[in-house]
PDB file of C-alpha atoms in Angstrom:
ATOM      1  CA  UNK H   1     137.042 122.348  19.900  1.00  0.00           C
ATOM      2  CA  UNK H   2     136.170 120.860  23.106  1.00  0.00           C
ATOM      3  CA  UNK H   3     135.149 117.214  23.653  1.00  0.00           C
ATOM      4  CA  UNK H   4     133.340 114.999  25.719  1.00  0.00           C
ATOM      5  CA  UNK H   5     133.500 111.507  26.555  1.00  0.00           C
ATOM      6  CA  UNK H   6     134.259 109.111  29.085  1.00  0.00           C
ATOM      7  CA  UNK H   7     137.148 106.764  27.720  1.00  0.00           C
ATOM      8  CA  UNK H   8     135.823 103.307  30.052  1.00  0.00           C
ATOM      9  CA  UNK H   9     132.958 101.877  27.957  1.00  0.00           C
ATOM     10  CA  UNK H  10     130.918 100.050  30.372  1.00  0.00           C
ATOM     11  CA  UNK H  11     131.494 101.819  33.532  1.00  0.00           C
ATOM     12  CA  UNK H  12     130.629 105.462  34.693  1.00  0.00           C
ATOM     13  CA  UNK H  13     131.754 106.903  37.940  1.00  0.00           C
ATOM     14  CA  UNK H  14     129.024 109.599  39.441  1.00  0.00           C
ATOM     15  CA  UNK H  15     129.775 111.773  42.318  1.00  0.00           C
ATOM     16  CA  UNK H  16     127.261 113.974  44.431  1.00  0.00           C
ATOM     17  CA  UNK H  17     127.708 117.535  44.822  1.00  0.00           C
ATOM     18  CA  UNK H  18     125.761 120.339  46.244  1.00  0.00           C
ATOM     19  CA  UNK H  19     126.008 123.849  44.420  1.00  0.00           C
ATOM     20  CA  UNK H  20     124.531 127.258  45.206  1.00  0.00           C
ATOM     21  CA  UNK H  21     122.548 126.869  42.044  1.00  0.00           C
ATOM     22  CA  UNK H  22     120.481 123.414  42.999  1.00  0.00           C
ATOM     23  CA  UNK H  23     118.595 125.408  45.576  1.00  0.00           C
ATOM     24  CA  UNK H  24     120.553 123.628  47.783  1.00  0.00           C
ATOM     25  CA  UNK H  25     120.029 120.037  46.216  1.00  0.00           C
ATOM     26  CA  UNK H  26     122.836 117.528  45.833  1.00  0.00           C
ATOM     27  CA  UNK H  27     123.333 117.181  41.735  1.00  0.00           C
ATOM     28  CA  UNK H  28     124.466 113.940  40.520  1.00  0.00           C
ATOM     29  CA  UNK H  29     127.680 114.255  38.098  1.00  0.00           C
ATOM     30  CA  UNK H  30     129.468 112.230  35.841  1.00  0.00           C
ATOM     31  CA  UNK H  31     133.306 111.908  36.564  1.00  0.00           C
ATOM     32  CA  UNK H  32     134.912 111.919  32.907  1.00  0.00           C
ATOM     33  CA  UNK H  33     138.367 112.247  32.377  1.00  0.00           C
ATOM     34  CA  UNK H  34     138.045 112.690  28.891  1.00  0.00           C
ATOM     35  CA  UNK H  35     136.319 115.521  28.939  1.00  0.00           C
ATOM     36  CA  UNK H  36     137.878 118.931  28.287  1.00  0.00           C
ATOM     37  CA  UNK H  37     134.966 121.083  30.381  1.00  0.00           C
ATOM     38  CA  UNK H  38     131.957 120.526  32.571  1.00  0.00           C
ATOM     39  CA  UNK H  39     128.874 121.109  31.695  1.00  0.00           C
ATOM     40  CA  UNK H  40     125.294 121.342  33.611  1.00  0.00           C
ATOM     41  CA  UNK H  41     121.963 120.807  33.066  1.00  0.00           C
ATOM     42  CA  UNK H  42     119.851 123.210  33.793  1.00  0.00           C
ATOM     43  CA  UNK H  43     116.702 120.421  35.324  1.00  0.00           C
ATOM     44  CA  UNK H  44     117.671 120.811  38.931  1.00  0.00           C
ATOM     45  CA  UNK H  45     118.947 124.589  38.742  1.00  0.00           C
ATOM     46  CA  UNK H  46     117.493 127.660  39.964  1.00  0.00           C
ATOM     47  CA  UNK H  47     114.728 128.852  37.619  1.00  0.00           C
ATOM     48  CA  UNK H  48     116.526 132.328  37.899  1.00  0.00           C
ATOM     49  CA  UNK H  49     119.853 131.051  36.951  1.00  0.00           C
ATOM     50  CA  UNK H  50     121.143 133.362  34.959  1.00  0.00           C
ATOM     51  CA  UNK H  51     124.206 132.498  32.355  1.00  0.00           C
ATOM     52  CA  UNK H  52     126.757 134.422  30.123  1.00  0.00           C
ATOM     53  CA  UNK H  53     125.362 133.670  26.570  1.00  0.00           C
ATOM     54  CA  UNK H  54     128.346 135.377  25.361  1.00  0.00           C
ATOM     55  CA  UNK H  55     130.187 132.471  26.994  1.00  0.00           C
ATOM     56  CA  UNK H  56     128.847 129.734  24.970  1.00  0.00           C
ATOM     57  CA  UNK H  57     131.450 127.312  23.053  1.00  0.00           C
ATOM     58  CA  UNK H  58     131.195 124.261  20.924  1.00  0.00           C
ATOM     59  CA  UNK H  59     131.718 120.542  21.940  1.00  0.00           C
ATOM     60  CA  UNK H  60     132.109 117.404  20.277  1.00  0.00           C
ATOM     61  CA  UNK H  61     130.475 114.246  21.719  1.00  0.00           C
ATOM     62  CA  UNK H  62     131.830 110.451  21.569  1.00  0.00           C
ATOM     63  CA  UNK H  63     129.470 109.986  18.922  1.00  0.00           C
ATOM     64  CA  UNK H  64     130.922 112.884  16.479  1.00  0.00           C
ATOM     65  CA  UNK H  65     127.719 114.872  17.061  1.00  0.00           C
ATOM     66  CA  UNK H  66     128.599 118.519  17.705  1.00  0.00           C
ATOM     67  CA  UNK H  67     126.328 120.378  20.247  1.00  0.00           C
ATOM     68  CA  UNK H  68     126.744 124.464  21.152  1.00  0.00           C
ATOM     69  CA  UNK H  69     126.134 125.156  25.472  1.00  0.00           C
ATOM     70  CA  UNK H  70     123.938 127.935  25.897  1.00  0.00           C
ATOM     71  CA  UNK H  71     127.063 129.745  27.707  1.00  0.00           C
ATOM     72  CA  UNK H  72     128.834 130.086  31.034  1.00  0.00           C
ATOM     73  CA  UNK H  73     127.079 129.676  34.390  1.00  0.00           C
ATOM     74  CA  UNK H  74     129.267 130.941  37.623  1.00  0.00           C
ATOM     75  CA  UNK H  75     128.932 128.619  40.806  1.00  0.00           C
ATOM     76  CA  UNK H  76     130.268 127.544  44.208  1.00  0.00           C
ATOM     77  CA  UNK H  77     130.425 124.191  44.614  1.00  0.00           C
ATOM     78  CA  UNK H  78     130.118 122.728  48.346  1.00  0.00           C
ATOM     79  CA  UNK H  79     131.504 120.048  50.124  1.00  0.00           C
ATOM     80  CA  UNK H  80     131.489 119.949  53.882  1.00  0.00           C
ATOM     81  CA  UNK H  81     132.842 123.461  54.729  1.00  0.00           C
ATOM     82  CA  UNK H  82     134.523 123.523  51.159  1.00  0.00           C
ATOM     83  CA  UNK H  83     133.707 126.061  49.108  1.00  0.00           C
ATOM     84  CA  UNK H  84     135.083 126.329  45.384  1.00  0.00           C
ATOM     85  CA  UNK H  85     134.246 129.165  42.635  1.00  0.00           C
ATOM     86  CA  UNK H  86     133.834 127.347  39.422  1.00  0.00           C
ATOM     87  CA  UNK H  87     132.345 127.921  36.037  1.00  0.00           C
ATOM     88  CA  UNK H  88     130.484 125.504  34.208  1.00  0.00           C
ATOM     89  CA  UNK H  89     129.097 125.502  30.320  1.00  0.00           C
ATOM     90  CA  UNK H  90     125.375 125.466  30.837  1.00  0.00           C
ATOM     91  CA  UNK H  91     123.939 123.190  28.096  1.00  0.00           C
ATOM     92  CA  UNK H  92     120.306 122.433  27.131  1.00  0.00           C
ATOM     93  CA  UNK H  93     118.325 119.793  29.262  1.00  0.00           C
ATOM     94  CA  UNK H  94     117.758 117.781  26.465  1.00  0.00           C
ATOM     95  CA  UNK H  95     121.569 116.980  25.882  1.00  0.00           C
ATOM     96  CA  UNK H  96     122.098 112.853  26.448  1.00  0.00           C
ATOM     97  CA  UNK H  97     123.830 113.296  29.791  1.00  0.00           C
ATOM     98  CA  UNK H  98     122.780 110.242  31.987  1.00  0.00           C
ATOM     99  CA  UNK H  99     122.939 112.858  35.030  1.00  0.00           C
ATOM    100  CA  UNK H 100     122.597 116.202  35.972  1.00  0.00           C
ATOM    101  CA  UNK H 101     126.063 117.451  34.336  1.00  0.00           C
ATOM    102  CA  UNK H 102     129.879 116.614  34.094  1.00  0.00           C
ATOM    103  CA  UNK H 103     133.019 117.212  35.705  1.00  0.00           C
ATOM    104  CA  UNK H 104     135.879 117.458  33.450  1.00  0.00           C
ATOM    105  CA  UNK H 105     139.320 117.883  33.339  1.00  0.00           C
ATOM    106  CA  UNK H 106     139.077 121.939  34.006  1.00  0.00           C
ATOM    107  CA  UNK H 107     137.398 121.317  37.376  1.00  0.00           C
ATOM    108  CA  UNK H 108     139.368 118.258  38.005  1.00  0.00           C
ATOM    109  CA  UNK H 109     142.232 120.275  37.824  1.00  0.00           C
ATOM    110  CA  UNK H 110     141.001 123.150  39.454  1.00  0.00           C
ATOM    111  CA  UNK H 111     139.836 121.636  42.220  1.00  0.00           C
ATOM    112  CA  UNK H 112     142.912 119.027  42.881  1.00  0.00           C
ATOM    113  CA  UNK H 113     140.879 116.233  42.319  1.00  0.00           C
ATOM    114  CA  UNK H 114     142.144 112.554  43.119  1.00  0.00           C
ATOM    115  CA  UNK H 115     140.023 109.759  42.224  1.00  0.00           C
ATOM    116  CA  UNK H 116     140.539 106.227  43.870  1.00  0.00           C
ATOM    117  CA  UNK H 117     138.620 103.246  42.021  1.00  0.00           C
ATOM    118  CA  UNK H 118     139.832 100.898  44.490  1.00  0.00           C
ATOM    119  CA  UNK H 119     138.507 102.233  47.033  1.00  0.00           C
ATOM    120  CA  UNK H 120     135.190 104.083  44.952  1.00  0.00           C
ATOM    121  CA  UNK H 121     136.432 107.180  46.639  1.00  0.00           C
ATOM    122  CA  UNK H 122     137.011 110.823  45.590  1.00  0.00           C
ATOM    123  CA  UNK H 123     138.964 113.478  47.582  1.00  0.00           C
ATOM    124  CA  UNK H 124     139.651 117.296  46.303  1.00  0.00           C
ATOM    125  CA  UNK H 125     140.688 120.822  48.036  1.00  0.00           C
ATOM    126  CA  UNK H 126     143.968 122.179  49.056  1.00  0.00           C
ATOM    127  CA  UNK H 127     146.289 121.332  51.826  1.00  0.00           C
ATOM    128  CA  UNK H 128     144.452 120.241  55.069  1.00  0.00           C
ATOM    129  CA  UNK H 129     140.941 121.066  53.401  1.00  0.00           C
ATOM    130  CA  UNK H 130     140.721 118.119  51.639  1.00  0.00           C
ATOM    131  CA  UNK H 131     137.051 116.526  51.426  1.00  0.00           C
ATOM    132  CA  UNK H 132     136.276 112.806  50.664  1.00  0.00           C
ATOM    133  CA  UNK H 133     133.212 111.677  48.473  1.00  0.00           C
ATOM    134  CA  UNK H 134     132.175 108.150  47.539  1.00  0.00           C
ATOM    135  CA  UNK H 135     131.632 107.423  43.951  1.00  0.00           C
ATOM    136  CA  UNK H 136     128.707 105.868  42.739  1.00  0.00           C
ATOM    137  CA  UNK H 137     129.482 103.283  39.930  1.00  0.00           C
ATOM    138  CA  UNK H 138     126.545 103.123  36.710  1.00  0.00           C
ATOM    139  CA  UNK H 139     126.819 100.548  34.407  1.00  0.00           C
ATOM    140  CA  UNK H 140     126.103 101.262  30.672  1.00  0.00           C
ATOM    141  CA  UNK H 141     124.838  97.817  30.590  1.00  0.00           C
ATOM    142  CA  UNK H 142     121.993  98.583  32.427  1.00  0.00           C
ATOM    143  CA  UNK H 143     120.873 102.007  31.791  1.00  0.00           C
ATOM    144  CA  UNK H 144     117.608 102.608  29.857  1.00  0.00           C
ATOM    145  CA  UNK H 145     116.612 104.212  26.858  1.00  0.00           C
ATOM    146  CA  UNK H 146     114.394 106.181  28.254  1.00  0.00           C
ATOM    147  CA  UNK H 147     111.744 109.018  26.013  1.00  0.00           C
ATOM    148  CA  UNK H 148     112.737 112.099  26.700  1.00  0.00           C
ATOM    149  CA  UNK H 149     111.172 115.391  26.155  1.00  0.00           C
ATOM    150  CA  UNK H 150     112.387 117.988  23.947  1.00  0.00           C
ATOM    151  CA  UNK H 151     112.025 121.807  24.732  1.00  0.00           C
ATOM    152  CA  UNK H 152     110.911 123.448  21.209  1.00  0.00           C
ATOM    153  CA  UNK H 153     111.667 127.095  20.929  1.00  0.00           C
ATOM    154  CA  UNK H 154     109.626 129.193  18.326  1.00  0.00           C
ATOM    155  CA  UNK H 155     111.179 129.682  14.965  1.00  0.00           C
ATOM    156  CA  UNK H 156     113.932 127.510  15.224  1.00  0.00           C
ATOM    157  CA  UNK H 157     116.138 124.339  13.785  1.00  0.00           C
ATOM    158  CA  UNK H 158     117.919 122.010  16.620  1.00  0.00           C
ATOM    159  CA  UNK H 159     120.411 119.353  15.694  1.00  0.00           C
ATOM    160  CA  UNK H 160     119.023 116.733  17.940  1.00  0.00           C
ATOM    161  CA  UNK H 161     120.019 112.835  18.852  1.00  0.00           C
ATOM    162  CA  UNK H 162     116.866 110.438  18.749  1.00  0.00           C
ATOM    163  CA  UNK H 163     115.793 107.056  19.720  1.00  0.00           C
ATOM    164  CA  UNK H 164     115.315 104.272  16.715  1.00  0.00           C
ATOM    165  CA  UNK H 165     113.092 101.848  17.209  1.00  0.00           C
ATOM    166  CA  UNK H 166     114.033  98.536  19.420  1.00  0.00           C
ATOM    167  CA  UNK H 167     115.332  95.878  17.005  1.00  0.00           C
ATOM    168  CA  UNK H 168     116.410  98.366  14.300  1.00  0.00           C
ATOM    169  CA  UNK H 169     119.697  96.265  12.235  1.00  0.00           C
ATOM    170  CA  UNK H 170     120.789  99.023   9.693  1.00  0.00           C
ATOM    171  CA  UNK H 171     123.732 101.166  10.621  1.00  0.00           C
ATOM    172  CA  UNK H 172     123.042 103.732   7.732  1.00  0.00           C
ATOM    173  CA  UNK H 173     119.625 104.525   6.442  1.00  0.00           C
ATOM    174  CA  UNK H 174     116.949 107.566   5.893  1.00  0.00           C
ATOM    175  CA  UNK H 175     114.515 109.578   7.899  1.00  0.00           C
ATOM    176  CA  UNK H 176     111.349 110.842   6.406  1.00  0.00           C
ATOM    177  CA  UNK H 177     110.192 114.267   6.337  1.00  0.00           C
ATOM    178  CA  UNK H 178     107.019 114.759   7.826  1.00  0.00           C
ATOM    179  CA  UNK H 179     105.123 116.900  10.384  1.00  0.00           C
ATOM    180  CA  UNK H 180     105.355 115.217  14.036  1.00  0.00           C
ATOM    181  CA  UNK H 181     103.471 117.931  15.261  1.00  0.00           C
ATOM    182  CA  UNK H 182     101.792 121.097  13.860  1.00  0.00           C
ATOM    183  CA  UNK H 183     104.456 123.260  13.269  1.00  0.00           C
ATOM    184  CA  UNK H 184     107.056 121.017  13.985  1.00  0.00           C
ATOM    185  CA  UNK H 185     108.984 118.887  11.261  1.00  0.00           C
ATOM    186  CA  UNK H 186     111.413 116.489  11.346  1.00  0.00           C
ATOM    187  CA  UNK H 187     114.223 116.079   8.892  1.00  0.00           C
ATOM    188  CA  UNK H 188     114.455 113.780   5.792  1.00  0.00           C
ATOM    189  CA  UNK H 189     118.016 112.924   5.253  1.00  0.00           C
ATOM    190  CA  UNK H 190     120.361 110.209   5.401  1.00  0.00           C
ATOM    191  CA  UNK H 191     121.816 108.994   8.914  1.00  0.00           C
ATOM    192  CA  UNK H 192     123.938 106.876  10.785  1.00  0.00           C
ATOM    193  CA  UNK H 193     122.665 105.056  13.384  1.00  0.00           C
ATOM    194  CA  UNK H 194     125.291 104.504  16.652  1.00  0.00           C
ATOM    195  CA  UNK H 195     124.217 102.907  20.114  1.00  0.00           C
ATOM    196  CA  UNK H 196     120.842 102.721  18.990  1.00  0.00           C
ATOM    197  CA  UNK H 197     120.320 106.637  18.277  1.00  0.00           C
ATOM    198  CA  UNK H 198     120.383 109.238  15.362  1.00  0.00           C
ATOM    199  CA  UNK H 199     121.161 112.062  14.615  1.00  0.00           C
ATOM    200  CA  UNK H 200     118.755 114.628  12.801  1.00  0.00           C
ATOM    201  CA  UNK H 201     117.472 117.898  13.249  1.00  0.00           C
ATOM    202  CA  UNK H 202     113.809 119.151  13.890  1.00  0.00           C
ATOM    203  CA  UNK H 203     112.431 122.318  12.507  1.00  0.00           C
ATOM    204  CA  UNK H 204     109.743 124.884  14.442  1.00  0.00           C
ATOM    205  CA  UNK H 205     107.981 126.891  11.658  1.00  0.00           C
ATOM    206  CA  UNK H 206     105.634 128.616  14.300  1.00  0.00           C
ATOM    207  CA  UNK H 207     106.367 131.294  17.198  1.00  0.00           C
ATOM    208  CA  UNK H 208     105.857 129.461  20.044  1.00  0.00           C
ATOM    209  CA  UNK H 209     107.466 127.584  22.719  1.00  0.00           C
ATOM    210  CA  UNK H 210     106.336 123.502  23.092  1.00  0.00           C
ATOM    211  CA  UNK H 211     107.331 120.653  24.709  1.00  0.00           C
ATOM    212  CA  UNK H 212     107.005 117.139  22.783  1.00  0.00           C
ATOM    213  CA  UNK H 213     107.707 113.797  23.644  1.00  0.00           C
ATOM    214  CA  UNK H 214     110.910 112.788  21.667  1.00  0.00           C
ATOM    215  CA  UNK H 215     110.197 110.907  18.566  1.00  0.00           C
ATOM    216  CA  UNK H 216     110.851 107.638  18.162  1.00  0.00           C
ATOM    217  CA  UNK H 217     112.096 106.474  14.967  1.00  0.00           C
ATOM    218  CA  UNK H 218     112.084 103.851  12.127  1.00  0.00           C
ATOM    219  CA  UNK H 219     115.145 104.344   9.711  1.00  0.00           C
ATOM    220  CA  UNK H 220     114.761 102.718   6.210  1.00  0.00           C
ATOM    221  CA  UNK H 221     116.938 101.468   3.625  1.00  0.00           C
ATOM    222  CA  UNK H 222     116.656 104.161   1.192  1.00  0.00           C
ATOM    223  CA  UNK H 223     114.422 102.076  -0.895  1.00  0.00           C
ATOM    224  CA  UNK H 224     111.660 101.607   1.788  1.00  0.00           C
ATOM    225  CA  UNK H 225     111.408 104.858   4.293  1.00  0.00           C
ATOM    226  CA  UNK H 226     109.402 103.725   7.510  1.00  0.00           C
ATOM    227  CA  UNK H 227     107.526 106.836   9.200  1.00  0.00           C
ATOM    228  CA  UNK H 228     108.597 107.701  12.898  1.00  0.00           C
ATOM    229  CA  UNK H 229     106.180 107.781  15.418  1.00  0.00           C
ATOM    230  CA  UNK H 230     105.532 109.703  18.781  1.00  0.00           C
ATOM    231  CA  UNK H 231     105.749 107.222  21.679  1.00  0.00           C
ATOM    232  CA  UNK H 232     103.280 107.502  24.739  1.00  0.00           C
TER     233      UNK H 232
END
């Protein structure tokens, strides 16, 4: 199984790289070594993108959690007058990437990439085509939880990774089962809670597409279950 994760805690590395999929838009990608492949988001793609469902593979997160891509997306990534075929897993936009994707070891590989923290520089290419890029440094310290929202398709169950609510102490705990939305449920079962998220899944019972705010949630004991709410 493939994994992601980047192995320094409190600092990320970003790069910016254009792609004949952005519609010519630089994307904003998280340099991680310890990740086996590189995935995208599809926010800032084409809308008529298409992918190779039959491409799709499973990867395990940092956190344990275990998400499926939607499949393989073929690209060109540019630099300057660099030009590089690569394939990227295409995962769902509502996968906790802090950016618009990742570059992993495959295209770190496959690309010759050299990273210099010194200097916050990256270079790849071959020979004489060699391009530089500056690195943009994001610290974990300061990112924000922010509420995201969650793309719904009809009839379906999604393992998803939710918010708790600020000042939550419990590491272990239960969710509630209840309707957050006609049609849409959210699980009642017994969780872990790691860097201030869970892990649950949400069921649609109905045939249509929606888009909700993420919920918010308030894990209980397992003597006292708190309800989760929708947040604004």
């Amino acid at each position: 199984m493939n994994a992601i994760g980047n192995g320094n805690k409190t600092n990320t590395e970003c790069v910016r790289l254009q792609t004949d999929v952005s519609n010519e838009r630089e994307l904003l990608l998280l340099v991680d070594t310890g990740a086996d492949i590189s995935l995208l988001k599809p926010n800032n793609l084409e809308k008529t993108r298409t992918y190779d469902p039959d491409g799709k593979v499973k990867v395990k997160g940092v956190d344990g959690s275990i998400i499926e891509t939607l499949g393989k997306v073929p690209t060109v990534v540019k630099a300057d007058s660099l030009k590089i075929p690569f394939t990227f897993q295409l995962v769902n936009k509502q996968v906790d990437i802090p950016c618009d994707g990742i570059l992993g070891t495959d295209f770190l590989e496959h690309a010759g990439v050299q990273i210099f923290y010194a200097s916050g520089t990256l270079t790849f290419g071959t020979g004489r085509s060699r391009v530089n890029k500056p690195l943009s440094p994001i610290s974990a310290d300061s990112q924000t939880k922010k509420i995201r929202r969650l793309v719904l398709p009809g009839r379906a169950q999604l393992v998803v990774k939710l918010l708790v609510k600020d000042g939550t102490r419990i590491r272990e705990g239960v969710t509630e089962k209840q309707e957050i939305q006609e049609g849409v449920y959210l699980a009642g079962a017994m969780t872990r809670v790691q860097a201030g998220y869970v892990i649950t899944s949400i069921a649609k019972t109905n045939s249509e597409e929606v888009e909700i705010d993420e919920p918010v949630l308030e894990v209980g004991d397992g003597n006292r279950v708190e309800k989760g709410r929708l947040s604004s």
